[in-house]
Amino acid sequence: MARKDSILKLRELLVYRRDALRKALAGDLSMLKSLPEQTGGDVVDAALDAAQDEISSQLAEVESRELAQIESSLERMREGTYGQCEVCEGKIPLARLNALPYAITCIDCQRASESGGGGSVSNNWGSLVDSDFSYTD
Ligand SMILES: [Zn+2]
């Protein structure tokens, strides 16, 4: 019973977060569109704008990825499979769900997959740094 209440609370939180992300993404996109028109003739300004443009679009990518995770969490809540480990089908502890509402595996299965295949999150940060070398002397 307490677990169900906690999941309902998490659901409210996820819905709120989803709406906030949607707004942020909509705002980011309109900002990105307006950038080229505001750019003057200054090369440095243009370079800075390009860098900010790059960062904004990468942030938007991260945000839309989070949005997708939220959507699938809400989907699982509708199906009644939220909080259930996708690998071993055991219950994911509430403490873990509170810390990481999009968790789809329990800690044991998460660790098992991390030691096996390597984390995808750190790879994303790696690609952020990689794409940063585009400036030239
Ligand atoms: Zn598991």
CSV table of N, CA and C and ligand atoms in Angstrom, one decimal:
chain,number,residue,atom,x,y,z
A,1,MET,N,0.8,-1.2,0.0
A,1,MET,CA,0.0,0.0,0.0
A,1,MET,C,0.9,1.3,0.0
A,2,ALA,N,1.8,1.3,0.9
A,2,ALA,CA,2.7,2.4,1.0
A,2,ALA,C,3.5,2.5,-0.3
A,3,ARG,N,3.9,1.4,-0.9
A,3,ARG,CA,4.6,1.4,-2.1
A,3,ARG,C,3.8,2.0,-3.3
A,4,LYS,N,2.5,1.7,-3.3
A,4,LYS,CA,1.6,2.2,-4.3
A,4,LYS,C,1.5,3.7,-4.2
A,5,ASP,N,1.4,4.2,-2.9
A,5,ASP,CA,1.3,5.6,-2.7
A,5,ASP,C,2.6,6.3,-3.2
A,6,SER,N,3.7,5.7,-2.9
A,6,SER,CA,5.0,6.3,-3.3
A,6,SER,C,5.1,6.4,-4.8
A,7,ILE,N,4.6,5.4,-5.5
A,7,ILE,CA,4.7,5.4,-6.9
A,7,ILE,C,3.7,6.4,-7.5
A,8,LEU,N,2.6,6.6,-6.9
A,8,LEU,CA,1.7,7.7,-7.3
A,8,LEU,C,2.3,9.0,-7.2
A,9,LYS,N,3.1,9.2,-6.1
A,9,LYS,CA,3.8,10.5,-5.9
A,9,LYS,C,4.9,10.6,-6.9
A,10,LEU,N,5.6,9.6,-7.2
A,10,LEU,CA,6.6,9.6,-8.3
A,10,LEU,C,6.0,9.9,-9.6
A,11,ARG,N,4.8,9.4,-9.8
A,11,ARG,CA,4.1,9.7,-11.1
A,11,ARG,C,3.8,11.2,-11.2
A,12,GLU,N,3.3,11.8,-10.2
A,12,GLU,CA,3.1,13.3,-10.2
A,12,GLU,C,4.3,14.0,-10.5
A,13,LEU,N,5.4,13.5,-9.9
A,13,LEU,CA,6.7,14.2,-10.1
A,13,LEU,C,7.2,14.0,-11.6
A,14,LEU,N,7.0,12.9,-12.1
A,14,LEU,CA,7.4,12.6,-13.5
A,14,LEU,C,6.5,13.4,-14.5
A,15,VAL,N,5.2,13.5,-14.2
A,15,VAL,CA,4.4,14.3,-15.1
A,15,VAL,C,4.8,15.8,-15.1
A,16,TYR,N,5.1,16.3,-13.9
A,16,TYR,CA,5.5,17.7,-13.7
A,16,TYR,C,6.8,17.9,-14.5
A,17,ARG,N,7.8,17.0,-14.3
A,17,ARG,CA,9.1,17.0,-14.9
A,17,ARG,C,8.9,17.0,-16.5
A,18,ARG,N,8.0,16.1,-16.9
A,18,ARG,CA,7.8,16.0,-18.3
A,18,ARG,C,7.3,17.3,-18.9
A,19,ASP,N,6.3,17.9,-18.3
A,19,ASP,CA,5.8,19.2,-18.8
A,19,ASP,C,6.9,20.2,-18.8
A,20,ALA,N,7.7,20.3,-17.7
A,20,ALA,CA,8.8,21.3,-17.7
A,20,ALA,C,9.8,21.1,-18.8
A,21,LEU,N,10.1,19.8,-19.0
A,21,LEU,CA,11.1,19.5,-20.1
A,21,LEU,C,10.5,19.8,-21.5
A,22,ARG,N,9.2,19.6,-21.7
A,22,ARG,CA,8.6,19.9,-22.9
A,22,ARG,C,8.7,21.4,-23.2
A,23,LYS,N,8.4,22.2,-22.1
A,23,LYS,CA,8.4,23.6,-22.3
A,23,LYS,C,9.9,24.1,-22.6
A,24,ALA,N,10.8,23.5,-21.8
A,24,ALA,CA,12.2,23.9,-22.0
A,24,ALA,C,12.7,23.6,-23.5
A,25,LEU,N,12.3,22.4,-23.9
A,25,LEU,CA,12.7,22.0,-25.3
A,25,LEU,C,12.0,22.9,-26.3
A,26,ALA,N,10.8,23.3,-26.1
A,26,ALA,CA,10.1,24.2,-27.0
A,26,ALA,C,10.8,25.5,-27.0
A,27,GLY,N,11.2,26.0,-25.8
A,27,GLY,CA,11.9,27.2,-25.7
A,27,GLY,C,13.3,27.2,-26.4
A,28,ASP,N,14.0,26.1,-26.1
A,28,ASP,CA,15.3,25.9,-26.7
A,28,ASP,C,15.2,26.0,-28.3
A,29,LEU,N,14.3,25.3,-28.8
A,29,LEU,CA,14.2,25.3,-30.3
A,29,LEU,C,13.9,26.6,-30.9
A,30,SER,N,13.0,27.4,-30.2
A,30,SER,CA,12.7,28.7,-30.8
A,30,SER,C,13.9,29.6,-30.6
A,31,MET,N,14.7,29.4,-29.5
A,31,MET,CA,15.9,30.2,-29.3
A,31,MET,C,16.9,29.9,-30.4
A,32,LEU,N,17.1,28.6,-30.7
A,32,LEU,CA,18.0,28.2,-31.7
A,32,LEU,C,17.7,28.8,-33.1
A,33,LYS,N,16.4,28.8,-33.4
A,33,LYS,CA,16.0,29.3,-34.7
A,33,LYS,C,16.3,30.8,-34.8
A,34,SER,N,16.2,31.5,-33.7
A,34,SER,CA,16.4,33.0,-33.8
A,34,SER,C,17.9,33.4,-33.8
A,35,LEU,N,18.7,32.5,-33.4
A,35,LEU,CA,20.2,32.8,-33.3
A,35,LEU,C,20.8,33.4,-34.6
A,36,PRO,N,20.6,32.7,-35.7
A,36,PRO,CA,21.3,33.1,-36.9
A,36,PRO,C,20.9,34.6,-37.4
A,37,GLU,N,19.7,35.0,-37.1
A,37,GLU,CA,19.2,36.3,-37.5
A,37,GLU,C,19.9,37.4,-36.6
A,38,GLN,N,20.2,37.0,-35.4
A,38,GLN,CA,20.7,38.0,-34.5
A,38,GLN,C,22.2,38.2,-34.7
A,39,THR,N,22.9,37.2,-35.4
A,39,THR,CA,24.3,37.3,-35.5
A,39,THR,C,24.7,38.4,-36.5
A,40,GLY,N,25.6,39.2,-36.0
A,40,GLY,CA,26.1,40.3,-36.9
A,40,GLY,C,27.3,39.8,-37.7
A,41,GLY,N,28.2,40.8,-38.1
A,41,GLY,CA,29.3,40.5,-39.0
A,41,GLY,C,30.5,40.0,-38.3
A,42,ASP,N,30.5,40.2,-36.9
A,42,ASP,CA,31.7,39.8,-36.2
A,42,ASP,C,31.9,38.3,-36.1
A,43,VAL,N,33.2,38.0,-36.5
A,43,VAL,CA,33.5,36.6,-36.6
A,43,VAL,C,33.5,35.9,-35.2
A,44,VAL,N,34.1,36.6,-34.2
A,44,VAL,CA,34.1,36.1,-32.9
A,44,VAL,C,32.7,35.8,-32.3
A,45,ASP,N,31.9,36.8,-32.5
A,45,ASP,CA,30.5,36.6,-32.1
A,45,ASP,C,29.9,35.4,-32.8
A,46,ALA,N,30.1,35.3,-34.0
A,46,ALA,CA,29.6,34.2,-34.8
A,46,ALA,C,30.1,32.9,-34.2
A,47,ALA,N,31.4,32.8,-33.9
A,47,ALA,CA,31.9,31.6,-33.3
A,47,ALA,C,31.3,31.3,-32.0
A,48,LEU,N,31.1,32.3,-31.2
A,48,LEU,CA,30.5,32.1,-29.9
A,48,LEU,C,29.1,31.6,-30.0
A,49,ASP,N,28.4,32.3,-31.0
A,49,ASP,CA,27.0,31.8,-31.2
A,49,ASP,C,27.0,30.4,-31.6
A,50,ALA,N,27.9,30.0,-32.5
A,50,ALA,CA,27.9,28.6,-33.0
A,50,ALA,C,28.2,27.7,-31.8
A,51,ALA,N,29.1,28.1,-30.9
A,51,ALA,CA,29.4,27.2,-29.8
A,51,ALA,C,28.2,27.1,-28.9
A,52,GLN,N,27.5,28.2,-28.7
A,52,GLN,CA,26.3,28.2,-27.8
A,52,GLN,C,25.2,27.4,-28.5
A,53,ASP,N,25.1,27.5,-29.8
A,53,ASP,CA,24.2,26.8,-30.6
A,53,ASP,C,24.4,25.3,-30.4
A,54,GLU,N,25.7,24.9,-30.5
A,54,GLU,CA,26.1,23.5,-30.3
A,54,GLU,C,25.7,23.0,-29.0
A,55,ILE,N,26.1,23.8,-27.9
A,55,ILE,CA,25.8,23.4,-26.5
A,55,ILE,C,24.3,23.2,-26.3
A,56,SER,N,23.5,24.2,-26.9
A,56,SER,CA,22.1,24.2,-26.7
A,56,SER,C,21.5,22.9,-27.3
A,57,SER,N,22.0,22.6,-28.5
A,57,SER,CA,21.4,21.5,-29.2
A,57,SER,C,21.7,20.2,-28.5
A,58,GLN,N,23.0,20.1,-27.9
A,58,GLN,CA,23.3,18.9,-27.2
A,58,GLN,C,22.5,18.8,-25.9
A,59,LEU,N,22.3,20.0,-25.2
A,59,LEU,CA,21.4,20.0,-24.1
A,59,LEU,C,20.0,19.5,-24.4
A,60,ALA,N,19.5,20.0,-25.6
A,60,ALA,CA,18.2,19.6,-26.0
A,60,ALA,C,18.1,18.1,-26.3
A,61,GLU,N,19.3,17.6,-26.8
A,61,GLU,CA,19.3,16.1,-27.0
A,61,GLU,C,19.2,15.3,-25.7
A,62,VAL,N,20.0,15.8,-24.7
A,62,VAL,CA,19.9,15.2,-23.4
A,62,VAL,C,18.5,15.3,-22.8
A,63,GLU,N,17.9,16.5,-23.0
A,63,GLU,CA,16.6,16.7,-22.4
A,63,GLU,C,15.6,15.8,-23.1
A,64,SER,N,15.7,15.7,-24.4
A,64,SER,CA,14.7,14.8,-25.1
A,64,SER,C,14.9,13.4,-24.8
A,65,ARG,N,16.1,13.0,-24.4
A,65,ARG,CA,16.4,11.6,-24.0
A,65,ARG,C,15.7,11.4,-22.7
A,66,GLU,N,15.9,12.4,-21.8
A,66,GLU,CA,15.2,12.3,-20.4
A,66,GLU,C,13.7,12.2,-20.6
A,67,LEU,N,13.2,13.0,-21.5
A,67,LEU,CA,11.8,13.0,-21.8
A,67,LEU,C,11.3,11.6,-22.2
A,68,ALA,N,12.1,11.0,-23.1
A,68,ALA,CA,11.7,9.6,-23.5
A,68,ALA,C,11.7,8.7,-22.4
A,69,GLN,N,12.7,8.8,-21.4
A,69,GLN,CA,12.7,7.9,-20.3
A,69,GLN,C,11.5,8.2,-19.4
A,70,ILE,N,11.1,9.4,-19.3
A,70,ILE,CA,9.9,9.8,-18.5
A,70,ILE,C,8.7,9.2,-19.1
A,71,GLU,N,8.5,9.3,-20.4
A,71,GLU,CA,7.4,8.8,-21.1
A,71,GLU,C,7.3,7.3,-20.9
A,72,SER,N,8.4,6.6,-21.0
A,72,SER,CA,8.3,5.1,-20.9
A,72,SER,C,8.1,4.7,-19.4
A,73,SER,N,8.5,5.6,-18.4
A,73,SER,CA,8.2,5.3,-17.0
A,73,SER,C,6.7,5.4,-16.8
A,74,LEU,N,6.1,6.5,-17.4
A,74,LEU,CA,4.7,6.7,-17.2
A,74,LEU,C,3.9,5.6,-17.9
A,75,GLU,N,4.4,5.1,-19.0
A,75,GLU,CA,3.8,4.0,-19.8
A,75,GLU,C,3.8,2.8,-18.9
A,76,ARG,N,4.9,2.5,-18.2
A,76,ARG,CA,5.0,1.3,-17.4
A,76,ARG,C,4.1,1.5,-16.2
A,77,MET,N,3.9,2.7,-15.7
A,77,MET,CA,2.9,2.9,-14.6
A,77,MET,C,1.5,2.5,-15.0
A,78,ARG,N,1.2,2.9,-16.3
A,78,ARG,CA,-0.1,2.6,-16.8
A,78,ARG,C,-0.3,1.1,-16.9
A,79,GLU,N,0.8,0.4,-17.3
A,79,GLU,CA,0.7,-1.1,-17.5
A,79,GLU,C,0.8,-1.8,-16.2
A,80,GLY,N,1.2,-1.1,-15.2
A,80,GLY,CA,1.4,-1.7,-13.9
A,80,GLY,C,2.7,-2.5,-13.7
A,81,THR,N,3.6,-2.2,-14.6
A,81,THR,CA,4.9,-2.9,-14.5
A,81,THR,C,6.0,-2.0,-14.0
A,82,TYR,N,5.6,-0.7,-13.6
A,82,TYR,CA,6.6,0.2,-13.1
A,82,TYR,C,7.2,-0.3,-11.7
A,83,GLY,N,8.5,-0.1,-11.6
A,83,GLY,CA,9.1,-0.5,-10.3
A,83,GLY,C,9.5,-2.0,-10.3
A,84,GLN,N,9.3,-2.6,-11.5
A,84,GLN,CA,9.6,-4.0,-11.6
A,84,GLN,C,10.9,-4.1,-12.5
A,85,CYS,N,11.9,-4.9,-12.1
A,85,CYS,CA,13.1,-5.1,-12.8
A,85,CYS,C,12.8,-5.8,-14.1
A,86,GLU,N,13.3,-5.2,-15.2
A,86,GLU,CA,13.1,-5.7,-16.5
A,86,GLU,C,13.9,-7.0,-16.8
A,87,VAL,N,14.9,-7.2,-16.0
A,87,VAL,CA,15.8,-8.4,-16.2
A,87,VAL,C,15.4,-9.5,-15.3
A,88,CYS,N,15.3,-9.3,-14.0
A,88,CYS,CA,15.0,-10.5,-13.1
A,88,CYS,C,13.5,-10.4,-12.7
A,89,GLU,N,12.8,-9.4,-13.0
A,89,GLU,CA,11.4,-9.2,-12.7
A,89,GLU,C,11.1,-9.1,-11.2
A,90,GLY,N,12.2,-8.8,-10.5
A,90,GLY,CA,12.0,-8.5,-9.0
A,90,GLY,C,11.6,-7.1,-8.8
A,91,LYS,N,11.2,-6.8,-7.6
A,91,LYS,CA,10.8,-5.4,-7.3
A,91,LYS,C,12.0,-4.5,-7.1
A,92,ILE,N,12.0,-3.4,-7.7
A,92,ILE,CA,13.0,-2.4,-7.5
A,92,ILE,C,12.7,-1.7,-6.2
A,93,PRO,N,13.7,-1.6,-5.3
A,93,PRO,CA,13.4,-0.9,-4.0
A,93,PRO,C,13.0,0.5,-4.2
A,94,LEU,N,12.1,1.0,-3.3
A,94,LEU,CA,11.6,2.4,-3.4
A,94,LEU,C,12.7,3.4,-3.3
A,95,ALA,N,13.7,3.1,-2.5
A,95,ALA,CA,14.8,4.0,-2.3
A,95,ALA,C,15.4,4.3,-3.6
A,96,ARG,N,15.6,3.2,-4.4
A,96,ARG,CA,16.2,3.4,-5.7
A,96,ARG,C,15.3,4.2,-6.7
A,97,LEU,N,14.0,3.9,-6.6
A,97,LEU,CA,13.1,4.6,-7.5
A,97,LEU,C,13.0,6.1,-7.2
A,98,ASN,N,13.1,6.4,-5.9
A,98,ASN,CA,13.1,7.8,-5.5
A,98,ASN,C,14.3,8.5,-5.9
A,99,ALA,N,15.4,7.8,-5.9
A,99,ALA,CA,16.7,8.4,-6.4
A,99,ALA,C,16.7,8.5,-7.9
A,100,LEU,N,16.1,7.5,-8.5
A,100,LEU,CA,16.2,7.3,-10.0
A,100,LEU,C,14.9,6.8,-10.5
A,101,PRO,N,14.0,7.8,-10.7
A,101,PRO,CA,12.6,7.3,-11.1
A,101,PRO,C,12.5,6.6,-12.4
A,102,TYR,N,13.5,6.7,-13.3
A,102,TYR,CA,13.5,6.0,-14.6
A,102,TYR,C,14.1,4.7,-14.5
A,103,ALA,N,14.5,4.2,-13.3
A,103,ALA,CA,15.2,3.0,-13.2
A,103,ALA,C,14.3,1.8,-13.8
A,104,ILE,N,14.9,1.0,-14.6
A,104,ILE,CA,14.1,-0.1,-15.2
A,104,ILE,C,14.7,-1.5,-14.7
A,105,THR,N,15.8,-1.4,-14.0
A,105,THR,CA,16.4,-2.6,-13.4
A,105,THR,C,16.7,-2.4,-12.0
A,106,CYS,N,16.8,-3.5,-11.2
A,106,CYS,CA,17.3,-3.4,-9.8
A,106,CYS,C,18.8,-3.2,-9.8
A,107,ILE,N,19.3,-2.9,-8.6
A,107,ILE,CA,20.7,-2.5,-8.6
A,107,ILE,C,21.6,-3.7,-9.0
A,108,ASP,N,21.2,-4.9,-8.6
A,108,ASP,CA,22.0,-6.1,-9.0
A,108,ASP,C,22.1,-6.2,-10.5
A,109,CYS,N,21.0,-6.1,-11.2
A,109,CYS,CA,21.0,-6.3,-12.6
A,109,CYS,C,21.7,-5.1,-13.3
A,110,GLN,N,21.5,-3.9,-12.7
A,110,GLN,CA,22.2,-2.7,-13.3
A,110,GLN,C,23.8,-3.0,-13.2
A,111,ARG,N,24.2,-3.4,-12.1
A,111,ARG,CA,25.7,-3.7,-11.9
A,111,ARG,C,26.1,-4.7,-12.9
A,112,ALA,N,25.3,-5.8,-13.0
A,112,ALA,CA,25.7,-6.9,-13.9
A,112,ALA,C,25.8,-6.4,-15.3
A,113,SER,N,24.9,-5.5,-15.8
A,113,SER,CA,25.0,-5.0,-17.1
A,113,SER,C,26.1,-4.0,-17.3
A,114,GLU,N,26.4,-3.2,-16.2
A,114,GLU,CA,27.5,-2.3,-16.3
A,114,GLU,C,28.9,-3.0,-16.4
A,115,SER,N,29.1,-4.0,-15.7
A,115,SER,CA,30.4,-4.7,-15.7
A,115,SER,C,30.5,-5.5,-17.0
A,116,GLY,N,29.4,-5.8,-17.6
A,116,GLY,CA,29.4,-6.5,-18.9
A,116,GLY,C,29.7,-5.6,-20.1
A,117,GLY,N,28.8,-4.6,-20.3
A,117,GLY,CA,28.8,-3.9,-21.5
A,117,GLY,C,29.4,-2.5,-21.5
A,118,GLY,N,29.6,-1.9,-20.3
A,118,GLY,CA,30.1,-0.5,-20.2
A,118,GLY,C,28.9,0.5,-20.2
A,119,GLY,N,29.0,1.6,-19.5
A,119,GLY,CA,27.9,2.5,-19.4
A,119,GLY,C,27.7,3.4,-20.6
A,120,SER,N,26.4,3.6,-21.0
A,120,SER,CA,26.2,4.4,-22.2
A,120,SER,C,26.2,5.9,-21.8
A,121,VAL,N,26.0,6.2,-20.5
A,121,VAL,CA,26.0,7.6,-20.1
A,121,VAL,C,27.4,8.3,-20.3
A,122,SER,N,28.4,7.5,-19.8
A,122,SER,CA,29.8,8.1,-19.9
A,122,SER,C,30.2,8.2,-21.4
A,123,ASN,N,29.7,7.3,-22.2
A,123,ASN,CA,29.9,7.4,-23.7
A,123,ASN,C,29.4,8.7,-24.2
A,124,ASN,N,28.2,9.1,-23.8
A,124,ASN,CA,27.6,10.3,-24.3
A,124,ASN,C,28.5,11.5,-23.9
A,125,TRP,N,29.0,11.5,-22.7
A,125,TRP,CA,29.8,12.6,-22.3
A,125,TRP,C,31.1,12.6,-23.1
A,126,GLY,N,31.6,11.4,-23.4
A,126,GLY,CA,32.8,11.3,-24.3
A,126,GLY,C,32.6,12.0,-25.6
A,127,SER,N,31.4,11.8,-26.2
A,127,SER,CA,31.1,12.3,-27.5
A,127,SER,C,30.9,13.8,-27.4
A,128,LEU,N,30.5,14.3,-26.3
A,128,LEU,CA,30.3,15.8,-26.1
A,128,LEU,C,31.7,16.4,-26.2
A,129,VAL,N,32.7,15.8,-25.5
A,129,VAL,CA,34.1,16.3,-25.5
A,129,VAL,C,34.7,16.1,-26.9
A,130,ASP,N,34.4,15.0,-27.5
A,130,ASP,CA,35.0,14.7,-28.8
A,130,ASP,C,34.6,15.8,-29.8
A,131,SER,N,33.3,16.2,-29.8
A,131,SER,CA,32.9,17.1,-30.9
A,131,SER,C,33.3,18.5,-30.6
A,132,ASP,N,34.1,18.7,-29.5
A,132,ASP,CA,34.5,20.0,-29.0
A,132,ASP,C,35.8,20.5,-29.7
A,133,PHE,N,36.5,19.6,-30.5
A,133,PHE,CA,37.7,19.9,-31.1
A,133,PHE,C,37.5,20.7,-32.4
A,134,SER,N,36.3,21.1,-32.7
A,134,SER,CA,36.1,21.7,-34.0
A,134,SER,C,36.7,23.1,-34.2
A,135,TYR,N,37.1,23.7,-33.0
A,135,TYR,CA,37.7,25.0,-33.2
A,135,TYR,C,39.1,24.9,-33.8
A,136,THR,N,39.6,25.8,-34.6
A,136,THR,CA,40.9,25.7,-35.2
A,136,THR,C,41.7,26.9,-34.8
A,137,ASP,N,43.1,26.8,-34.9
A,137,ASP,CA,44.0,27.9,-34.7
A,137,ASP,C,44.0,28.9,-35.8
B,1,ZN,ZN,16.9,-7.4,-11.4
